[in-house]
Coordinates of C-alpha atoms in Angstrom, one line a residue:
M5 CA 4.4 -16.9 21.4
E6 CA 1.6 -18.6 20.7
D7 CA 0.4 -17.3 17.3
I8 CA -3.2 -16.7 16.9
E9 CA -2.8 -18.1 13.7
D10 CA -2.1 -21.4 15.0
A11 CA -5.6 -21.9 16.6
V12 CA -7.4 -21.5 13.2
P13 CA -9.3 -24.3 11.6
A14 CA -8.6 -25.2 8.2
G15 CA -11.6 -23.9 6.3
A16 CA -13.0 -21.7 8.4
P17 CA -16.0 -19.7 7.2
P18 CA -15.9 -16.2 6.7
G19 CA -16.2 -14.1 9.6
F20 CA -15.0 -16.7 11.7
R21 CA -14.2 -15.7 15.3
L22 CA -11.8 -16.9 17.7
P23 CA -12.7 -18.0 21.2
K24 CA -10.8 -15.1 23.4
M25 CA -8.9 -17.9 25.0
T26 CA -7.0 -18.9 22.4
V27 CA -5.3 -15.5 21.7
G28 CA -1.7 -15.8 22.5
I29 CA -1.6 -12.3 24.8
R30 CA 0.9 -10.7 27.1
P31 CA -1.1 -9.5 30.1
R32 CA 0.4 -6.1 31.5
K33 CA -0.8 -6.9 35.1
P34 CA -0.4 -10.1 36.6
T35 CA -4.2 -10.6 37.2
A36 CA -5.5 -9.9 33.8
L37 CA -5.5 -13.3 32.8
R38 CA -7.2 -14.5 35.8
N39 CA -10.1 -12.0 35.7
C40 CA -10.7 -13.0 31.7
S41 CA -10.9 -16.7 32.1
P42 CA -13.6 -17.9 31.7
P43 CA -14.8 -14.3 29.9
Q44 CA -17.6 -12.9 31.2
P45 CA -17.7 -8.9 30.4
S46 CA -20.7 -7.6 32.0
V47 CA -22.2 -4.3 30.9
S48 CA -20.3 -2.6 33.5
S49 CA -16.8 -3.9 33.2
S50 CA -13.8 -1.9 31.9
I51 CA -10.5 -1.5 32.2
N52 CA -8.6 1.7 32.5
G53 CA -11.8 3.3 31.9
F54 CA -12.9 1.7 28.6
S55 CA -15.9 -1.1 28.5
T56 CA -14.8 -4.6 27.7
V57 CA -17.8 -5.3 26.1
P58 CA -16.7 -6.2 22.5
G59 CA -18.2 -3.9 19.7
T60 CA -19.2 -1.3 21.8
Q61 CA -16.3 1.1 21.6
T62 CA -15.0 3.5 18.8
I63 CA -11.7 3.4 17.0
Y64 CA -9.6 5.6 15.5
V65 CA -7.5 4.2 11.9
K66 CA -4.6 6.5 10.6
T67 CA -3.1 4.9 7.7
F68 CA 0.4 5.9 6.1
G69 CA 1.8 4.9 2.7
C70 CA 0.6 2.7 -0.5
S71 CA -2.7 2.5 -1.5
H72 CA -2.7 -1.5 -0.4
N73 CA -1.7 -0.2 3.3
Q74 CA -5.2 2.0 2.4
S75 CA -6.6 -1.0 1.1
D76 CA -5.8 -2.8 4.2
S77 CA -7.1 -0.4 6.5
E78 CA -10.2 -0.3 4.5
Y79 CA -10.8 -4.4 5.4
M80 CA -9.8 -3.7 8.9
A81 CA -12.3 -1.1 9.1
G82 CA -15.2 -3.2 7.7
Q83 CA -14.4 -6.1 9.9
L84 CA -14.4 -4.0 12.9
S85 CA -17.5 -2.2 11.9
A86 CA -19.4 -5.9 10.9
Y87 CA -18.4 -6.5 14.6
G88 CA -20.1 -3.8 15.9
Y89 CA -17.2 -0.8 16.6
T90 CA -17.6 2.5 15.2
I91 CA -15.0 3.9 12.9
S92 CA -14.1 7.5 13.4
E93 CA -11.9 9.9 12.5
N94 CA -11.4 12.2 15.6
P95 CA -8.9 10.4 17.7
E96 CA -9.9 12.6 20.7
H97 CA -13.1 10.5 21.0
A98 CA -11.5 7.2 20.2
D99 CA -11.0 4.2 22.8
V100 CA -8.5 2.5 20.7
W101 CA -6.1 3.9 17.9
L102 CA -5.5 1.2 14.7
I103 CA -2.0 2.6 13.1
N104 CA -1.6 1.2 10.1
T105 CA 2.2 2.0 9.0
C106 CA 4.9 2.4 6.2
T107 CA 8.6 1.6 6.2
V108 CA 9.4 3.1 2.7
K109 CA 11.0 6.0 4.1
S110 CA 12.1 7.1 7.5
P111 CA 9.9 10.2 7.5
S112 CA 6.8 7.8 7.3
Q113 CA 8.4 5.8 10.7
S114 CA 8.8 9.1 12.1
A115 CA 5.1 10.2 11.4
M116 CA 4.3 7.0 12.9
E117 CA 6.7 7.2 16.0
T118 CA 5.1 10.9 16.7
L119 CA 1.4 9.4 16.6
I120 CA 2.2 6.7 19.1
H121 CA 3.6 9.4 21.2
K122 CA 1.1 11.4 20.9
G123 CA -1.2 8.3 21.6
R124 CA 0.9 7.3 25.3
A125 CA 0.4 10.9 26.4
A126 CA -3.7 10.4 25.5
K127 CA -3.4 7.0 27.5
K128 CA -5.1 5.5 24.7
P129 CA -5.2 1.9 23.7
L130 CA -2.8 1.2 20.6
V131 CA -2.6 -1.3 17.9
V132 CA -0.1 -1.0 15.6
A133 CA -0.4 -2.9 12.2
G134 CA 1.3 -2.6 8.9
C135 CA 5.0 -3.0 7.2
V136 CA 6.8 -1.3 10.4
P137 CA 5.5 -3.8 13.2
Q138 CA 6.1 -6.9 10.4
G139 CA 9.8 -5.6 9.7
S140 CA 11.0 -4.1 12.7
K141 CA 9.0 -5.8 15.6
D142 CA 11.8 -4.6 18.3
L143 CA 12.0 -1.0 17.5
K144 CA 12.0 0.6 21.1
E145 CA 8.7 2.6 20.2
L146 CA 6.7 -0.7 20.1
D147 CA 7.4 -1.7 23.3
G148 CA 4.1 -2.5 25.4
I149 CA 1.6 -2.0 22.1
S150 CA -0.3 -5.0 20.4
L151 CA 1.3 -5.5 16.9
I152 CA -0.3 -6.8 13.9
G153 CA 1.6 -8.3 11.0
V154 CA 0.4 -7.2 7.5
Q155 CA -0.3 -11.1 6.7
Q156 CA -2.8 -11.3 10.0
I157 CA -5.2 -8.4 9.3
D158 CA -8.2 -11.0 8.9
H159 CA -7.9 -11.2 13.2
I160 CA -7.9 -7.6 13.5
V161 CA -11.0 -7.8 15.6
E162 CA -9.6 -10.2 18.3
V163 CA -6.6 -8.3 18.6
V164 CA -8.2 -5.2 19.3
E165 CA -10.4 -6.8 22.0
E166 CA -7.8 -7.9 23.7
T167 CA -5.9 -5.0 23.6
L168 CA -9.1 -3.2 25.1
K169 CA -8.9 -5.5 28.1
G170 CA -5.0 -4.2 28.8
H171 CA -3.4 -7.2 27.1
E172 CA -0.5 -6.8 24.4
V173 CA -0.8 -9.1 21.3
R174 CA 1.8 -10.0 18.9
L175 CA 0.5 -11.7 15.8
L176 CA 3.3 -11.3 13.4
K177 CA 3.5 -15.0 12.0
R178 CA 3.6 -15.0 8.2
S179 CA 1.5 -17.7 6.6
L180 CA 0.1 -18.0 2.9
T181 CA -1.6 -15.9 0.5
N182 CA -5.1 -15.7 2.3
Q183 CA -7.8 -16.2 0.0
L184 CA -10.4 -15.8 3.1
L185 CA -9.6 -12.1 2.0
Y186 CA -12.0 -11.9 -0.6
Q187 CA -14.9 -13.6 0.8
L188 CA -14.9 -11.9 4.2
P189 CA -18.3 -10.0 4.4
W190 CA -17.3 -6.0 4.0
Q191 CA -15.0 -3.4 3.9
I192 CA -15.3 0.5 4.6
R193 CA -14.1 2.4 1.5
K194 CA -12.2 5.9 2.5
N195 CA -13.6 6.8 -0.8
K196 CA -17.1 4.8 -1.4
F197 CA -16.3 5.3 -5.3
V198 CA -13.0 4.3 -5.2
E199 CA -11.9 0.1 -4.7
I200 CA -8.6 -0.8 -4.2
L201 CA -8.0 -4.3 -5.1
P202 CA -4.6 -5.6 -4.1
I203 CA -3.6 -8.5 -6.7
N204 CA -0.5 -9.8 -4.7
V205 CA 1.2 -9.1 -2.1
G206 CA 5.1 -8.9 -1.9
C207 CA 7.5 -9.6 -4.7
L208 CA 10.6 -11.1 -7.0
G209 CA 12.8 -8.2 -6.3
A210 CA 15.6 -8.0 -4.1
C211 CA 16.4 -4.3 -4.0
T212 CA 19.3 -3.4 -1.7
Y213 CA 17.3 0.0 -0.3
C214 CA 14.0 -2.1 0.2
K215 CA 12.2 -2.9 4.0
T216 CA 8.8 -3.2 2.1
K217 CA 10.2 -7.2 1.6
H218 CA 11.0 -7.5 4.7
A219 CA 7.3 -6.7 5.6
R220 CA 5.3 -8.1 2.7
G221 CA 7.8 -10.7 1.8
H222 CA 7.5 -13.0 -1.6
L223 CA 5.3 -12.9 -4.3
G224 CA 1.8 -14.3 -3.4
S225 CA -0.7 -13.9 -5.9
Y226 CA -4.6 -14.3 -5.5
T227 CA -6.6 -16.4 -8.0
V228 CA -8.0 -14.7 -11.2
S229 CA -11.6 -16.4 -10.0
A230 CA -11.3 -14.4 -6.7
L231 CA -10.3 -11.2 -8.7
V232 CA -13.2 -11.5 -10.9
D233 CA -15.7 -12.2 -8.3
R234 CA -14.6 -8.9 -6.1
V235 CA -14.7 -6.9 -9.5
K236 CA -18.3 -8.2 -10.2
T237 CA -19.2 -7.5 -6.2
V238 CA -17.7 -3.8 -6.4
I239 CA -19.4 -2.9 -9.5
A240 CA -22.9 -3.8 -8.2
E241 CA -21.9 -1.9 -5.4
G242 CA -21.7 1.4 -7.8
V243 CA -17.7 1.8 -7.5
K244 CA -16.4 3.9 -10.3
E245 CA -13.1 3.4 -10.2
I246 CA -10.8 0.1 -9.8
W247 CA -7.0 0.8 -8.5
L248 CA -5.5 -2.7 -8.8
S249 CA -2.7 -2.5 -5.8
S250 CA 0.2 -4.3 -5.7
E251 CA 4.0 -3.7 -4.5
D252 CA 4.9 -5.3 -8.2
T253 CA 2.0 -5.5 -10.6
G254 CA 4.1 -6.8 -13.3
A255 CA 5.1 -10.0 -11.4
Y256 CA 1.2 -10.9 -10.7
G257 CA 1.1 -14.7 -11.3
R258 CA 4.4 -16.0 -11.7
D259 CA 3.7 -17.9 -8.5
I260 CA 0.5 -19.6 -9.9
G261 CA 1.1 -20.1 -12.8
V262 CA -0.8 -17.1 -15.0
S263 CA 0.1 -13.9 -16.2
L264 CA -0.7 -10.2 -15.7
P265 CA -2.5 -10.1 -19.1
I266 CA -4.5 -13.3 -18.4
L267 CA -5.9 -11.4 -15.2
L268 CA -6.2 -7.9 -16.8
K269 CA -8.2 -9.4 -19.9
A270 CA -10.6 -11.5 -17.2
L271 CA -11.7 -8.2 -15.2
V272 CA -11.9 -6.2 -18.5
A273 CA -14.3 -8.4 -19.5
E274 CA -16.8 -7.7 -16.4
L275 CA -16.7 -3.8 -16.7
P276 CA -20.0 -2.2 -17.9
P277 CA -19.4 -1.0 -21.5
D278 CA -21.1 2.6 -20.3
R279 CA -17.6 3.0 -19.1
N280 CA -19.3 3.9 -15.7
T281 CA -16.6 2.0 -14.0
M282 CA -12.8 2.5 -14.7
L283 CA -9.8 0.2 -14.4
R284 CA -6.4 2.0 -13.4
I285 CA -3.3 -0.8 -13.5
G286 CA -1.1 -0.4 -10.6
M287 CA 3.0 0.3 -10.5
T288 CA 4.7 -2.7 -12.4
N289 CA 8.9 -2.5 -12.2
P290 CA 10.3 -2.7 -16.0
P291 CA 11.7 -6.4 -15.6
Y292 CA 8.5 -8.4 -15.3
I293 CA 6.4 -6.4 -17.9
L294 CA 9.1 -6.6 -20.5
E295 CA 7.5 -9.9 -22.2
H296 CA 4.0 -8.4 -22.0
L297 CA 4.1 -5.1 -23.0
E298 CA 2.5 -5.4 -26.4
E299 CA -0.3 -7.5 -24.4
I300 CA -0.4 -4.5 -22.1
A301 CA -0.9 -1.7 -24.5
N302 CA -3.9 -3.6 -26.5
I303 CA -5.4 -3.5 -22.7
M304 CA -4.8 -0.4 -22.2
L305 CA -6.9 0.6 -25.5
H306 CA -10.0 -0.6 -23.8
P307 CA -12.5 2.2 -23.6
C308 CA -12.7 1.3 -19.6
V309 CA -8.9 1.1 -18.9
Y310 CA -7.0 4.3 -17.8
S311 CA -3.9 4.7 -20.6
F312 CA -1.9 5.6 -17.1
L313 CA 1.1 3.1 -16.0
H314 CA 3.4 4.3 -12.8
V315 CA 6.9 2.8 -14.1
P316 CA 9.5 3.1 -11.6
V317 CA 13.6 4.2 -12.7
Q318 CA 14.8 5.3 -10.2
S319 CA 18.2 6.1 -11.2
G320 CA 19.0 7.2 -15.3
S321 CA 22.7 5.5 -13.9
D322 CA 23.1 1.6 -14.6
S323 CA 25.8 1.8 -12.0
V324 CA 23.5 2.8 -9.8
L325 CA 20.8 0.5 -10.8
N326 CA 23.2 -2.1 -10.1
A327 CA 23.9 -1.1 -6.8
M328 CA 20.3 -1.1 -6.0
K329 CA 19.8 -4.5 -7.5
R330 CA 17.1 -3.4 -9.8
E331 CA 17.5 -6.4 -12.2
Y332 CA 17.0 -4.0 -15.5
T333 CA 18.8 -1.6 -17.4
I334 CA 18.4 2.0 -18.7
S335 CA 18.1 1.1 -22.4
E336 CA 15.4 -1.4 -21.2
F337 CA 13.7 1.5 -18.7
R338 CA 13.7 3.3 -22.0
F339 CA 12.3 0.2 -24.3
V340 CA 9.3 0.0 -21.7
V341 CA 8.4 3.5 -22.3
D342 CA 9.1 4.0 -25.9
T343 CA 6.7 1.2 -26.9
L344 CA 4.0 1.9 -24.8
M345 CA 4.0 5.1 -25.9
R346 CA 4.0 4.5 -29.3
L347 CA 1.2 2.1 -28.9
V348 CA -1.1 3.4 -26.6
P349 CA -2.5 7.1 -27.6
D350 CA -2.0 10.1 -25.0
M351 CA 0.0 7.6 -22.8
Q352 CA 0.9 8.8 -19.6
I353 CA 3.7 7.5 -17.4
A354 CA 4.5 8.2 -13.8
T355 CA 8.1 7.6 -12.5
D356 CA 10.1 7.2 -9.4
V357 CA 13.6 8.6 -8.6
I358 CA 15.5 8.1 -5.5
C359 CA 18.4 11.2 -5.4
G360 CA 21.6 10.6 -3.5
F361 CA 21.9 6.8 -3.5
P362 CA 25.1 5.4 -2.2
G363 CA 27.8 5.5 -4.6
E364 CA 25.8 8.1 -6.8
T365 CA 28.3 10.5 -8.9
K366 CA 27.9 13.9 -10.2
E367 CA 27.8 11.9 -13.5
D368 CA 25.3 9.4 -12.2
F369 CA 22.9 12.2 -11.0
E370 CA 23.3 13.9 -14.5
A371 CA 22.3 10.9 -16.2
T372 CA 19.1 10.9 -14.5
I373 CA 18.5 14.7 -14.9
N374 CA 18.8 14.0 -18.7
L375 CA 16.5 10.8 -18.5
I376 CA 13.8 13.0 -17.2
K377 CA 14.7 16.3 -18.8
E378 CA 14.3 14.0 -22.3
Y379 CA 10.8 12.2 -21.2
K380 CA 9.2 15.1 -19.4
F381 CA 7.1 12.8 -17.4
P382 CA 4.2 14.5 -16.3
H383 CA 4.5 12.5 -12.8
V384 CA 7.8 11.7 -11.2
H385 CA 8.0 11.0 -7.6
I386 CA 11.2 12.4 -6.5
S387 CA 12.5 11.2 -2.9
Q388 CA 15.8 11.8 -0.9
F389 CA 17.9 8.1 -0.1
Y390 CA 17.0 7.2 3.6
P391 CA 19.1 4.4 4.8
R392 CA 16.6 1.9 6.2
P393 CA 17.7 -0.5 8.8
G394 CA 18.7 -3.7 8.1
T395 CA 19.1 -3.4 4.0
P396 CA 22.0 -3.4 2.4
A397 CA 22.1 -0.1 1.3
A398 CA 22.1 1.2 5.0
R399 CA 25.3 -0.2 5.0
M400 CA 26.9 1.5 1.8
R401 CA 29.1 4.5 2.4
K402 CA 26.5 7.8 1.9
V403 CA 26.8 10.4 0.1
P404 CA 26.8 13.5 2.3
T405 CA 23.1 14.8 2.9
S406 CA 24.0 18.2 1.8
E407 CA 24.6 17.2 -1.6
V408 CA 21.5 14.6 -1.4
K409 CA 19.2 17.3 -0.5
K410 CA 20.5 19.6 -3.2
R411 CA 20.2 17.2 -5.8
S412 CA 16.8 16.6 -4.6
R413 CA 16.2 20.4 -5.3
E414 CA 17.3 20.2 -8.5
L415 CA 15.6 17.8 -9.7
T416 CA 12.5 18.8 -8.6
N417 CA 12.8 22.5 -9.9
I418 CA 13.4 21.0 -13.6
F419 CA 10.3 18.5 -12.6
E420 CA 8.4 21.4 -12.0
S421 CA 9.7 23.4 -14.8
F422 CA 7.7 20.9 -17.1
T423 CA 4.2 21.7 -18.7
P424 CA 2.3 18.4 -19.7
Y425 CA -0.9 19.5 -19.8
V426 CA -0.4 22.7 -22.2
G427 CA -2.7 22.4 -25.3
M428 CA -5.8 21.1 -23.2
E429 CA -7.7 24.7 -23.0
G430 CA -10.8 24.9 -24.8
R431 CA -10.9 20.7 -25.0
I432 CA -14.0 19.1 -23.8
E433 CA -12.9 16.0 -21.9
R434 CA -15.5 13.3 -19.9
V435 CA -14.1 13.2 -16.6
W436 CA -14.9 10.8 -13.3
I437 CA -15.6 12.9 -10.3
T438 CA -14.3 10.2 -7.3
D439 CA -13.8 12.9 -4.6
S440 CA -14.1 16.5 -3.1
A441 CA -11.0 18.4 -2.9
A442 CA -9.1 19.0 0.7
D443 CA -10.4 22.9 0.7
G444 CA -13.9 21.2 0.4
I445 CA -14.5 23.5 -2.9
H446 CA -12.7 22.1 -6.1
L447 CA -13.7 18.5 -7.2
V448 CA -11.3 15.4 -7.5
C449 CA -11.8 14.0 -11.2
T450 CA -9.9 11.7 -13.6
I451 CA -9.6 12.5 -17.7
L452 CA -9.4 9.3 -19.9
Y453 CA -5.9 9.7 -20.1

């Protein structure tokens, strides 16, 4: 199928919008293309009860997955709103549903499938974006639905317009890192106080269980100047927290000849000295931060940088890490954690653990338990192993499901027994209030770790 990317001239200006007939589409009815050539919509024109006048419809946006996905959704919502569309959190009253998906775990994909079924039942035009269509475009659940890949989100306006006219659009071609991302007019933040800023796409790893690499691809870093310009803009707009987002923050810049410390120093230089805007560094895997540990620690000592880092360990066993192709050992993980905790006062480390990876023995799992008990991490994201189609781990001999669930429960109980905040009673802390809680009563705030 013709890809819309092929029709974009080099150097297209921000907000460039393609003529409708350059969009690669699959008409659902033989007459659909004849009826829209040349496109002459009128106020009364409609398909399936929806007006085809661009920019007059309401769009429901639902996001699954990580902060990078949330940032992509905010960016797409910003583009759509700039062209006149109304963004809504009410699916019933929306004219089209935009579903941004996650492929990391089976439950996320199952939730997507449930929402798609609801949309079909409600006869809503559907556009599915994100990692699922990019990595698994031939899924049965995606038949007859417009799809847009993670590297094509700057064309969401065209995809929505054609979908509303009854066409099926599929834009999944990979392209180079889109530097126009930070030049386009604006985005709609779900939280006006928090800017989620992707610093790169893709990664350098080849984890045997990971489906995200199939979708996001190889590492592609945004330039330091583009990211600095974005930070300047959002500070001027009143943002209070900037979250750096990435599949692997530590790998930033290796494809363009720079490094994470170079970027962080440039960003920190733009933060206001009154600490009205704080910076949070995103998730990093151990291999690519090892050589920068002391520089990263020095940056975390800056008063406008949170002393917090998410460093996934996944398992306490070297044999399991080797089967996962995680490219580090437990001793290297320990070195990362020990160094940061030694150099940065009140350092907070979050980590991830996968329970029941194929081949994990009771001894392997016991090593994981001992590691978590030793460090008593204040944040541990515990998940059961879910085989993702097309990954090497999906072909490995699995640990029985009942045993996987048992291990997950055991580790969860251990983690919940920790008391990381004992001793804080009576202390006075400066906090950053960025949101209200789901109960509508309490506030969500962050202290300077």
